[in-house]
Amino acid sequence: MSARILVLYYSSYGHIETMAYAIAKGIEQTGASAVVKRVPELVPEEAARRHNFKTDQAAPIATPDELADYDGIIIGTGTRFGRISSQMANFLDQTGGLWAKGALIGKVGGVFTSTGTQHAGQELTLMSLITNLMHYGMTIASFPFSFPGLSEIKEITGGTPYGPSTIAGPDGSRAVSQNELDGAKFYGKHVAEITNKLVS
Ligand SMILES: Cc1cc2nc3c(=O)[nH]c(=O)nc-3n(C[C@H](O)[C@H](O)[C@H](O)COP(=O)(O)O)c2cc1C
């Protein structure tokens, strides 16, 4: 049996959105199905336009209750002052009912992130997301060093053993790099392979 995996994200400027679809590609390589959804925007429309948010994102909006419908859930958000975005926190804060029922226990969980600069919160954001998933009782899939690009130091690159990542640049102008895209795809495949084994 193959798994059904949700890639759930929040992205203001599109970097996390790009990573989400790269992860989905990796998931699909294993025969598992990937569903990419995002959480609702909380910033008023006028402010989002003024700050050049990427408002044309095709992914449908997820509902908190649907988390129970998947075998695995991979969550991504950009860093906000070294922590997760309020948009993602708001969504996750609506899952108390699922937590109370134990509806997510044993599902496979993974995380990914993006920061503006290299050392301003990647690990903190990822670990904070992981903490959330552990409260749900989920089984966390790491991003193993068998992906060679995780050891890359010749170029600026995201990537951590806690989950894949990208660096958007201080003004958001840096595109997700090939190494980061490859890492995201590798991670999606890795999480899906684990999840496929658990559901079979
Ligand atoms: C309010 C705010 C706070 C931010 N805080 C940080 C931060 O602490 N460290 C950092 O490196 N980047 C920070 N950033 C940059 C974002 O992390 C970056 O824009 C995001 O990762 C890009 O992903 P996206 O294109 O998917 O939105 C911040 C951005 C905003 C708007």
Short mmCIF file of C-alpha atoms and ligand atoms in Angstrom, two decimals:
data_model
loop_
_atom_site.label_atom_id
_atom_site.label_comp_id
_atom_site.label_asym_id
_atom_site.label_seq_id
_atom_site.Cartn_x
_atom_site.Cartn_y
_atom_site.Cartn_z
CA MET A 1 0.00 0.00 0.00
CA SER A 2 1.36 3.48 -0.69
CA ALA A 3 1.10 6.39 1.61
CA ARG A 4 -0.79 9.66 1.33
CA ILE A 5 1.38 12.56 2.44
CA LEU A 6 0.42 16.18 3.04
CA VAL A 7 2.97 18.92 2.35
CA LEU A 8 1.58 21.83 4.35
CA TYR A 9 3.22 25.23 4.03
CA TYR A 10 3.12 28.95 4.63
CA SER A 11 5.05 31.19 2.22
CA SER A 12 4.98 34.99 1.87
CA TYR A 13 7.41 35.31 -1.03
CA GLY A 14 7.42 31.90 -2.73
CA HIS A 15 10.61 30.24 -1.50
CA ILE A 16 8.82 27.80 0.79
CA GLU A 17 6.19 27.28 -1.92
CA THR A 18 8.96 26.19 -4.32
CA MET A 19 10.45 23.87 -1.70
CA ALA A 20 7.00 22.35 -1.05
CA TYR A 21 6.60 21.28 -4.70
CA ALA A 22 10.16 19.88 -4.81
CA ILE A 23 9.35 17.79 -1.72
CA ALA A 24 6.12 16.64 -3.42
CA LYS A 25 8.11 15.48 -6.47
CA GLY A 26 10.30 13.32 -4.24
CA ILE A 27 7.26 11.85 -2.51
CA GLU A 28 5.69 10.92 -5.85
CA GLN A 29 8.88 9.14 -6.99
CA THR A 30 8.05 6.41 -4.45
CA GLY A 31 4.49 5.82 -5.65
CA ALA A 32 3.06 7.62 -2.63
CA SER A 33 0.64 10.44 -3.27
CA ALA A 34 1.56 14.00 -2.35
CA VAL A 35 -1.02 16.66 -1.54
CA VAL A 36 0.35 20.22 -1.38
CA LYS A 37 -1.75 22.66 0.66
CA ARG A 38 -1.12 25.95 2.44
CA VAL A 39 -2.41 27.60 5.57
CA PRO A 40 -4.53 30.77 5.43
CA GLU A 41 -2.88 34.18 5.15
CA LEU A 42 -3.52 36.41 8.16
CA VAL A 43 -1.95 39.63 6.88
CA PRO A 44 -4.60 42.06 5.51
CA GLU A 45 -4.76 42.01 1.68
CA GLU A 46 -3.65 45.62 1.38
CA ALA A 47 -0.58 45.04 3.57
CA ALA A 48 0.29 41.84 1.69
CA ARG A 49 0.23 43.76 -1.62
CA ARG A 50 2.26 46.65 -0.15
CA HIS A 51 4.93 44.20 1.04
CA ASN A 52 4.98 42.38 -2.32
CA PHE A 53 3.72 39.06 -0.97
CA LYS A 54 3.28 36.36 -3.62
CA THR A 55 -0.50 36.23 -3.62
CA ASP A 56 -0.97 33.93 -6.64
CA GLN A 57 -0.31 30.58 -4.97
CA ALA A 58 -2.22 27.68 -6.53
CA ALA A 59 -2.17 25.35 -3.53
CA PRO A 60 -5.58 25.01 -1.85
CA ILE A 61 -6.04 26.09 1.75
CA ALA A 62 -5.94 23.26 4.28
CA THR A 63 -8.31 22.83 7.22
CA PRO A 64 -6.89 21.80 10.59
CA ASP A 65 -9.13 18.72 10.85
CA GLU A 66 -7.88 17.21 7.60
CA LEU A 67 -4.45 16.52 9.13
CA ALA A 68 -5.98 13.31 10.46
CA ASP A 69 -6.57 12.06 6.90
CA TYR A 70 -2.88 11.62 5.96
CA ASP A 71 -0.25 8.98 6.76
CA GLY A 72 2.53 11.56 6.80
CA ILE A 73 2.68 15.35 7.16
CA ILE A 74 5.60 17.58 6.14
CA ILE A 75 5.32 21.16 7.37
CA GLY A 76 7.24 24.19 6.11
CA THR A 77 7.33 27.87 6.98
CA GLY A 78 9.75 30.77 6.69
CA THR A 79 11.47 32.04 9.83
CA ARG A 80 10.04 35.04 11.68
CA PHE A 81 12.50 36.51 14.20
CA GLY A 82 14.02 33.07 14.72
CA ARG A 83 10.66 31.35 15.19
CA ILE A 84 7.81 29.98 13.06
CA SER A 85 5.41 32.33 11.26
CA SER A 86 2.24 33.40 13.05
CA GLN A 87 0.25 32.09 10.07
CA MET A 88 1.54 28.54 10.66
CA ALA A 89 1.32 28.87 14.46
CA ASN A 90 -2.30 30.03 14.16
CA PHE A 91 -3.16 27.00 12.03
CA LEU A 92 -1.41 24.55 14.35
CA ASP A 93 -3.05 26.17 17.37
CA GLN A 94 -6.41 25.03 15.95
CA THR A 95 -5.43 21.34 16.22
CA GLY A 96 -6.07 20.93 19.96
CA GLY A 97 -9.03 18.66 19.21
CA LEU A 98 -6.89 16.35 17.07
CA TRP A 99 -4.25 16.29 19.81
CA ALA A 100 -6.86 15.46 22.46
CA LYS A 101 -8.14 12.53 20.38
CA GLY A 102 -4.60 11.32 19.61
CA ALA A 103 -5.55 11.53 15.94
CA LEU A 104 -1.99 12.12 14.73
CA ILE A 105 -0.15 9.58 16.88
CA GLY A 106 2.24 7.40 14.88
CA LYS A 107 2.01 9.39 11.67
CA VAL A 108 5.31 10.31 10.05
CA GLY A 109 6.29 13.97 10.35
CA GLY A 110 8.86 16.17 8.68
CA VAL A 111 9.72 19.86 8.51
CA PHE A 112 11.40 22.42 6.23
CA THR A 113 12.17 26.12 6.39
CA SER A 114 13.60 29.24 4.81
CA THR A 115 15.44 32.22 6.29
CA GLY A 116 16.60 35.54 4.93
CA THR A 117 20.19 35.06 6.06
CA GLN A 118 22.41 32.07 6.78
CA HIS A 119 22.49 32.00 10.57
CA ALA A 120 19.32 33.70 11.73
CA GLY A 121 17.02 30.93 12.77
CA GLN A 122 16.92 27.85 10.53
CA GLU A 123 17.57 25.26 13.23
CA LEU A 124 15.40 27.07 15.79
CA THR A 125 12.47 27.22 13.42
CA LEU A 126 12.84 23.57 12.42
CA MET A 127 13.23 22.36 16.00
CA SER A 128 10.22 24.40 17.03
CA LEU A 129 8.13 22.73 14.30
CA ILE A 130 9.50 19.33 15.37
CA THR A 131 8.50 20.05 18.98
CA ASN A 132 4.96 20.67 17.76
CA LEU A 133 4.90 17.38 15.84
CA MET A 134 6.26 15.50 18.87
CA HIS A 135 3.39 16.82 20.99
CA TYR A 136 1.09 15.23 18.42
CA GLY A 137 2.90 11.91 18.98
CA MET A 138 4.27 11.82 15.46
CA THR A 139 7.37 9.92 14.37
CA ILE A 140 9.94 12.40 13.08
CA ALA A 141 11.90 11.69 9.91
CA SER A 142 15.28 13.40 9.83
CA PHE A 143 17.12 14.58 6.71
CA PRO A 144 20.07 12.18 6.57
CA PHE A 145 23.63 12.97 5.48
CA SER A 146 23.28 10.31 2.76
CA PHE A 147 22.17 13.35 0.75
CA PRO A 148 25.66 14.58 -0.26
CA GLY A 149 24.56 18.20 -0.66
CA LEU A 150 24.05 18.41 3.10
CA SER A 151 27.84 18.52 3.46
CA GLU A 152 28.29 21.19 0.78
CA ILE A 153 30.46 24.10 1.97
CA LYS A 154 31.83 25.46 -1.31
CA GLU A 155 28.65 27.41 -1.95
CA ILE A 156 26.09 29.13 0.23
CA THR A 157 23.33 26.60 0.78
CA GLY A 158 20.51 25.63 3.07
CA GLY A 159 20.11 22.11 4.40
CA THR A 160 20.15 20.73 7.94
CA PRO A 161 19.76 17.25 9.45
CA TYR A 162 16.50 18.48 11.00
CA GLY A 163 14.95 19.18 7.61
CA PRO A 164 15.70 20.80 4.26
CA SER A 165 15.94 24.57 3.99
CA THR A 166 16.70 27.47 1.69
CA ILE A 167 18.10 30.95 2.14
CA ALA A 168 16.02 33.70 0.55
CA GLY A 169 18.59 36.50 0.92
CA PRO A 170 18.13 39.61 3.07
CA ASP A 171 15.91 41.19 0.39
CA GLY A 172 14.32 37.91 -0.71
CA SER A 173 16.01 38.03 -4.12
CA ARG A 174 17.93 34.76 -3.91
CA ALA A 175 16.20 31.91 -5.76
CA VAL A 176 16.07 28.43 -4.24
CA SER A 177 19.36 26.83 -5.38
CA GLN A 178 19.75 23.53 -7.23
CA ASN A 179 21.34 21.93 -4.16
CA GLU A 180 18.40 23.03 -2.02
CA LEU A 181 15.87 21.75 -4.57
CA ASP A 182 17.71 18.43 -4.80
CA GLY A 183 17.71 18.23 -1.00
CA ALA A 184 14.00 18.94 -0.79
CA LYS A 185 13.28 16.22 -3.38
CA PHE A 186 15.57 13.76 -1.61
CA TYR A 187 13.80 14.49 1.67
CA GLY A 188 10.33 14.02 0.18
CA LYS A 189 11.42 10.64 -1.18
CA HIS A 190 13.01 9.66 2.14
CA VAL A 191 9.93 10.56 4.21
CA ALA A 192 7.67 8.77 1.73
CA GLU A 193 9.80 5.60 1.76
CA ILE A 194 9.51 5.45 5.56
CA THR A 195 5.78 6.21 5.46
CA ASN A 196 5.15 3.59 2.75
CA LYS A 197 6.77 0.95 4.99
CA LEU A 198 4.62 1.94 7.95
CA VAL A 199 1.33 1.76 6.07
CA SER A 200 2.05 -1.52 4.25
C1 LIG B 1 8.61 39.80 10.03
C2 LIG B 1 9.73 39.02 9.44
C3 LIG B 1 10.68 38.48 10.28
C4 LIG B 1 11.76 37.76 9.75
N1 LIG B 1 12.68 37.24 10.61
C5 LIG B 1 13.76 36.60 10.09
C6 LIG B 1 14.75 36.07 10.96
O1 LIG B 1 14.67 36.11 12.17
N2 LIG B 1 15.83 35.48 10.37
C7 LIG B 1 15.98 35.39 9.03
O2 LIG B 1 17.00 34.90 8.55
N3 LIG B 1 15.01 35.84 8.19
C8 LIG B 1 13.92 36.44 8.69
N4 LIG B 1 12.93 36.88 7.87
C9 LIG B 1 13.03 36.58 6.42
C10 LIG B 1 12.12 35.41 6.06
O3 LIG B 1 12.47 34.26 6.79
C11 LIG B 1 12.17 35.16 4.57
O4 LIG B 1 11.52 36.25 3.95
C12 LIG B 1 11.46 33.86 4.23
O5 LIG B 1 12.20 32.78 4.69
C13 LIG B 1 11.27 33.72 2.75
O6 LIG B 1 10.43 32.59 2.54
P1 LIG B 1 9.13 32.75 1.63
O7 LIG B 1 9.61 33.29 0.32
O8 LIG B 1 8.58 31.39 1.51
O9 LIG B 1 8.19 33.68 2.33
C14 LIG B 1 11.86 37.58 8.36
C15 LIG B 1 10.86 38.11 7.52
C16 LIG B 1 9.80 38.80 8.06
C17 LIG B 1 8.74 39.34 7.13
#
